[in-house]
Amino acid sequence: RTSRQVDPQMDQRQNYSVGLFGMPDLAVGQSSEDAFQRIRPSHEFATDAVIALIAFPFVAAFNQHVIAREDSTVRMLRSRRGGSSD
């Protein structure tokens, strides 16, 4: 076996990782448990907020159509298709 010489620039490039869509992988390097614990509550809140913002229109439409028995959803869909909008 021959010993290979290590190019310092090549060594630095090996530590650089490219993630999804050519974006740099931000998880490279040392992980900090302290930073994780500081960010976690706001990350969980943001996750719950996004889920609520996505779910709210579906719950409202279900309430309007099934529970309140209003046909506003049907009328909106009918008018988009070009039908009569009573």
Coordinates of N, CA and C in Angstrom, one line a residue:
R1 N 0.8 -1.2 0.0 CA 0.0 0.0 0.0 C 0.9 1.2 0.0
T2 N 0.4 2.2 -0.7 CA 1.1 3.5 -0.7 C 0.3 4.5 0.1
S3 N 1.0 5.3 0.8 CA 0.3 6.4 1.6 C -0.1 7.5 0.6
R4 N -1.3 7.9 0.7 CA -1.8 9.0 -0.2 C -1.6 10.3 0.6
Q5 N -1.3 11.3 -0.2 CA -1.2 12.7 0.4 C -2.6 13.3 0.4
V6 N -2.9 14.0 1.5 CA -4.2 14.6 1.7 C -4.2 16.0 1.3
D7 N -5.0 16.4 0.4 CA -5.1 17.8 -0.1 C -6.0 18.5 0.9
P8 N -5.5 19.6 1.6 CA -6.3 20.3 2.6 C -7.7 20.8 2.0
Q9 N -7.7 21.3 0.8 CA -8.9 21.8 0.2 C -9.9 20.6 -0.1
M10 N -9.4 19.5 -0.5 CA -10.2 18.3 -0.7 C -10.8 17.8 0.6
D11 N -10.0 17.9 1.7 CA -10.5 17.5 3.0 C -11.7 18.4 3.5
Q12 N -11.6 19.7 3.2 CA -12.7 20.6 3.6 C -13.9 20.3 2.8
R13 N -13.8 20.0 1.5 CA -14.9 19.8 0.7 C -15.7 18.5 1.1
Q14 N -15.0 17.5 1.6 CA -15.6 16.3 2.1 C -16.5 16.6 3.3
N15 N -16.2 17.6 4.0 CA -17.0 17.9 5.2 C -18.3 18.7 4.8
Y16 N -18.3 19.2 3.6 CA -19.4 20.0 3.1 C -20.4 19.0 2.4
S17 N -21.7 19.0 2.9 CA -22.7 18.2 2.4 C -23.8 19.0 1.8
V18 N -24.3 18.5 0.6 CA -25.4 19.2 -0.1 C -26.6 18.3 0.1
G19 N -27.7 18.9 0.6 CA -28.9 18.2 0.9 C -29.9 18.3 -0.2
L20 N -31.2 18.3 0.1 CA -32.3 18.3 -0.9 C -32.3 19.5 -1.7
F21 N -32.5 19.4 -3.0 CA -32.6 20.5 -4.0 C -31.3 21.4 -4.0
G22 N -30.2 20.7 -3.7 CA -28.9 21.4 -3.8 C -28.6 22.4 -2.7
M23 N -29.5 22.4 -1.7 CA -29.3 23.3 -0.5 C -28.3 22.6 0.4
P24 N -27.5 23.5 1.1 CA -26.5 22.9 2.0 C -27.2 22.2 3.2
D25 N -26.7 21.1 3.6 CA -27.2 20.4 4.8 C -26.8 21.1 6.0
L26 N -27.8 21.7 6.7 CA -27.5 22.5 7.9 C -27.2 21.6 9.1
A27 N -27.4 20.3 9.0 CA -27.1 19.4 10.2 C -25.7 18.9 10.3
V28 N -24.8 19.5 9.4 CA -23.5 19.0 9.4 C -22.8 19.6 10.6
G29 N -21.9 18.8 11.2 CA -21.1 19.3 12.3 C -21.6 18.8 13.7
Q30 N -21.2 19.4 14.7 CA -21.6 19.0 16.0 C -23.0 19.4 16.3
S31 N -23.7 18.5 16.9 CA -25.1 18.9 17.3 C -25.1 19.3 18.8
S32 N -25.9 20.3 19.1 CA -25.9 20.9 20.4 C -27.2 20.6 21.1
E33 N -27.2 19.8 22.1 CA -28.4 19.5 22.8 C -29.1 20.7 23.4
D34 N -28.2 21.7 23.8 CA -28.7 22.9 24.4 C -29.5 23.7 23.4
A35 N -28.9 23.8 22.2 CA -29.6 24.5 21.1 C -30.9 23.8 20.7
F36 N -30.9 22.5 20.7 CA -32.1 21.8 20.3 C -33.2 22.0 21.4
Q37 N -32.8 22.0 22.6 CA -33.8 22.2 23.7 C -34.4 23.7 23.7
R38 N -33.6 24.6 23.2 CA -34.0 26.0 23.1 C -35.0 26.2 22.0
I39 N -34.7 25.6 20.9 CA -35.5 25.7 19.7 C -36.8 24.9 19.7
R40 N -36.8 23.8 20.4 CA -37.9 22.8 20.4 C -39.3 23.4 20.7
P41 N -39.5 24.2 21.7 CA -40.8 24.7 22.0 C -41.4 25.5 20.8
S42 N -40.6 26.4 20.3 CA -41.1 27.2 19.2 C -41.3 26.4 17.9
H43 N -40.5 25.4 17.7 CA -40.7 24.5 16.6 C -42.0 23.7 16.7
E44 N -42.3 23.2 17.9 CA -43.5 22.5 18.1 C -44.7 23.4 18.0
F45 N -44.6 24.6 18.5 CA -45.7 25.6 18.3 C -46.0 25.9 16.9
A46 N -44.9 26.1 16.1 CA -45.1 26.4 14.7 C -45.7 25.3 13.9
T47 N -45.3 24.0 14.3 CA -45.8 22.9 13.7 C -47.3 22.8 13.9
D48 N -47.7 22.9 15.2 CA -49.1 22.9 15.5 C -49.9 24.0 14.9
A49 N -49.3 25.2 14.7 CA -50.0 26.3 14.1 C -50.2 26.0 12.6
V50 N -49.3 25.5 11.9 CA -49.4 25.1 10.5 C -50.5 24.1 10.3
I51 N -50.5 23.1 11.2 CA -51.5 22.0 11.1 C -52.9 22.6 11.3
A52 N -53.0 23.5 12.3 CA -54.3 24.2 12.5 C -54.8 25.0 11.3
L53 N -53.8 25.8 10.7 CA -54.2 26.6 9.6 C -54.6 25.8 8.4
I54 N -54.0 24.6 8.3 CA -54.4 23.7 7.2 C -55.8 23.0 7.5
A55 N -56.0 22.6 8.7 CA -57.2 21.9 9.1 C -58.4 22.8 9.2
F56 N -58.3 24.1 9.6 CA -59.4 24.9 9.8 C -60.4 25.0 8.7
P57 N -59.9 25.3 7.4 CA -60.9 25.4 6.3 C -61.7 24.1 6.1
F58 N -61.1 22.9 6.3 CA -61.8 21.7 6.1 C -62.8 21.5 7.2
V59 N -62.5 21.8 8.4 CA -63.4 21.7 9.5 C -64.6 22.7 9.3
A60 N -64.3 23.9 8.9 CA -65.3 24.9 8.7 C -66.3 24.4 7.5
A61 N -65.7 23.9 6.4 CA -66.5 23.4 5.3 C -67.4 22.3 5.8
F62 N -66.8 21.3 6.5 CA -67.6 20.2 7.0 C -68.8 20.7 7.9
N63 N -68.5 21.6 8.8 CA -69.5 22.2 9.7 C -70.6 22.9 8.8
Q64 N -70.2 23.6 7.9 CA -71.2 24.4 7.0 C -72.1 23.4 6.2
H65 N -71.5 22.3 5.7 CA -72.2 21.5 4.8 C -73.0 20.4 5.6
V66 N -72.4 19.8 6.6 CA -73.1 18.6 7.3 C -73.9 19.1 8.5
I67 N -73.3 19.8 9.4 CA -73.9 20.1 10.6 C -74.9 21.3 10.5
A68 N -74.6 22.4 9.8 CA -75.5 23.5 9.6 C -76.5 23.3 8.5
R69 N -76.2 22.2 7.7 CA -77.1 21.9 6.5 C -77.3 23.0 5.5
E70 N -76.2 23.8 5.3 CA -76.3 24.9 4.3 C -75.7 24.4 3.1
D71 N -76.2 24.8 2.0 CA -75.7 24.3 0.7 C -74.7 25.3 0.0
S72 N -74.0 26.1 0.8 CA -73.1 27.1 0.3 C -71.9 26.4 -0.5
T73 N -71.5 25.3 0.0 CA -70.4 24.6 -0.6 C -70.8 24.1 -2.0
V74 N -72.0 23.6 -2.0 CA -72.5 23.1 -3.3 C -72.8 24.2 -4.3
R75 N -73.3 25.3 -3.8 CA -73.5 26.5 -4.7 C -72.2 27.0 -5.2
M76 N -71.1 27.1 -4.4 CA -69.8 27.5 -4.9 C -69.3 26.6 -5.9
L77 N -69.4 25.3 -5.7 CA -68.9 24.3 -6.7 C -69.7 24.4 -8.0
R78 N -71.0 24.6 -7.9 CA -71.9 24.6 -9.0 C -71.5 25.9 -9.9
S79 N -71.3 27.0 -9.2 CA -71.0 28.3 -9.9 C -69.6 28.2 -10.6
R80 N -68.7 27.5 -10.0 CA -67.4 27.3 -10.7 C -67.5 26.5 -11.9
R81 N -68.4 25.5 -12.0 CA -68.6 24.7 -13.1 C -69.4 25.3 -14.2
G82 N -70.0 26.4 -13.9 CA -70.7 27.1 -14.9 C -72.2 26.8 -14.9
G83 N -72.7 26.1 -13.9 CA -74.1 25.8 -13.7 C -74.9 27.0 -13.2
S84 N -76.2 26.8 -13.0 CA -77.0 27.8 -12.5 C -76.7 28.0 -11.0
S85 N -76.7 29.2 -10.6 CA -76.4 29.5 -9.2 C -77.7 30.1 -8.5
D86 N -78.7 29.4 -8.5 CA -80.0 29.7 -7.9 C -80.0 31.0 -7.1

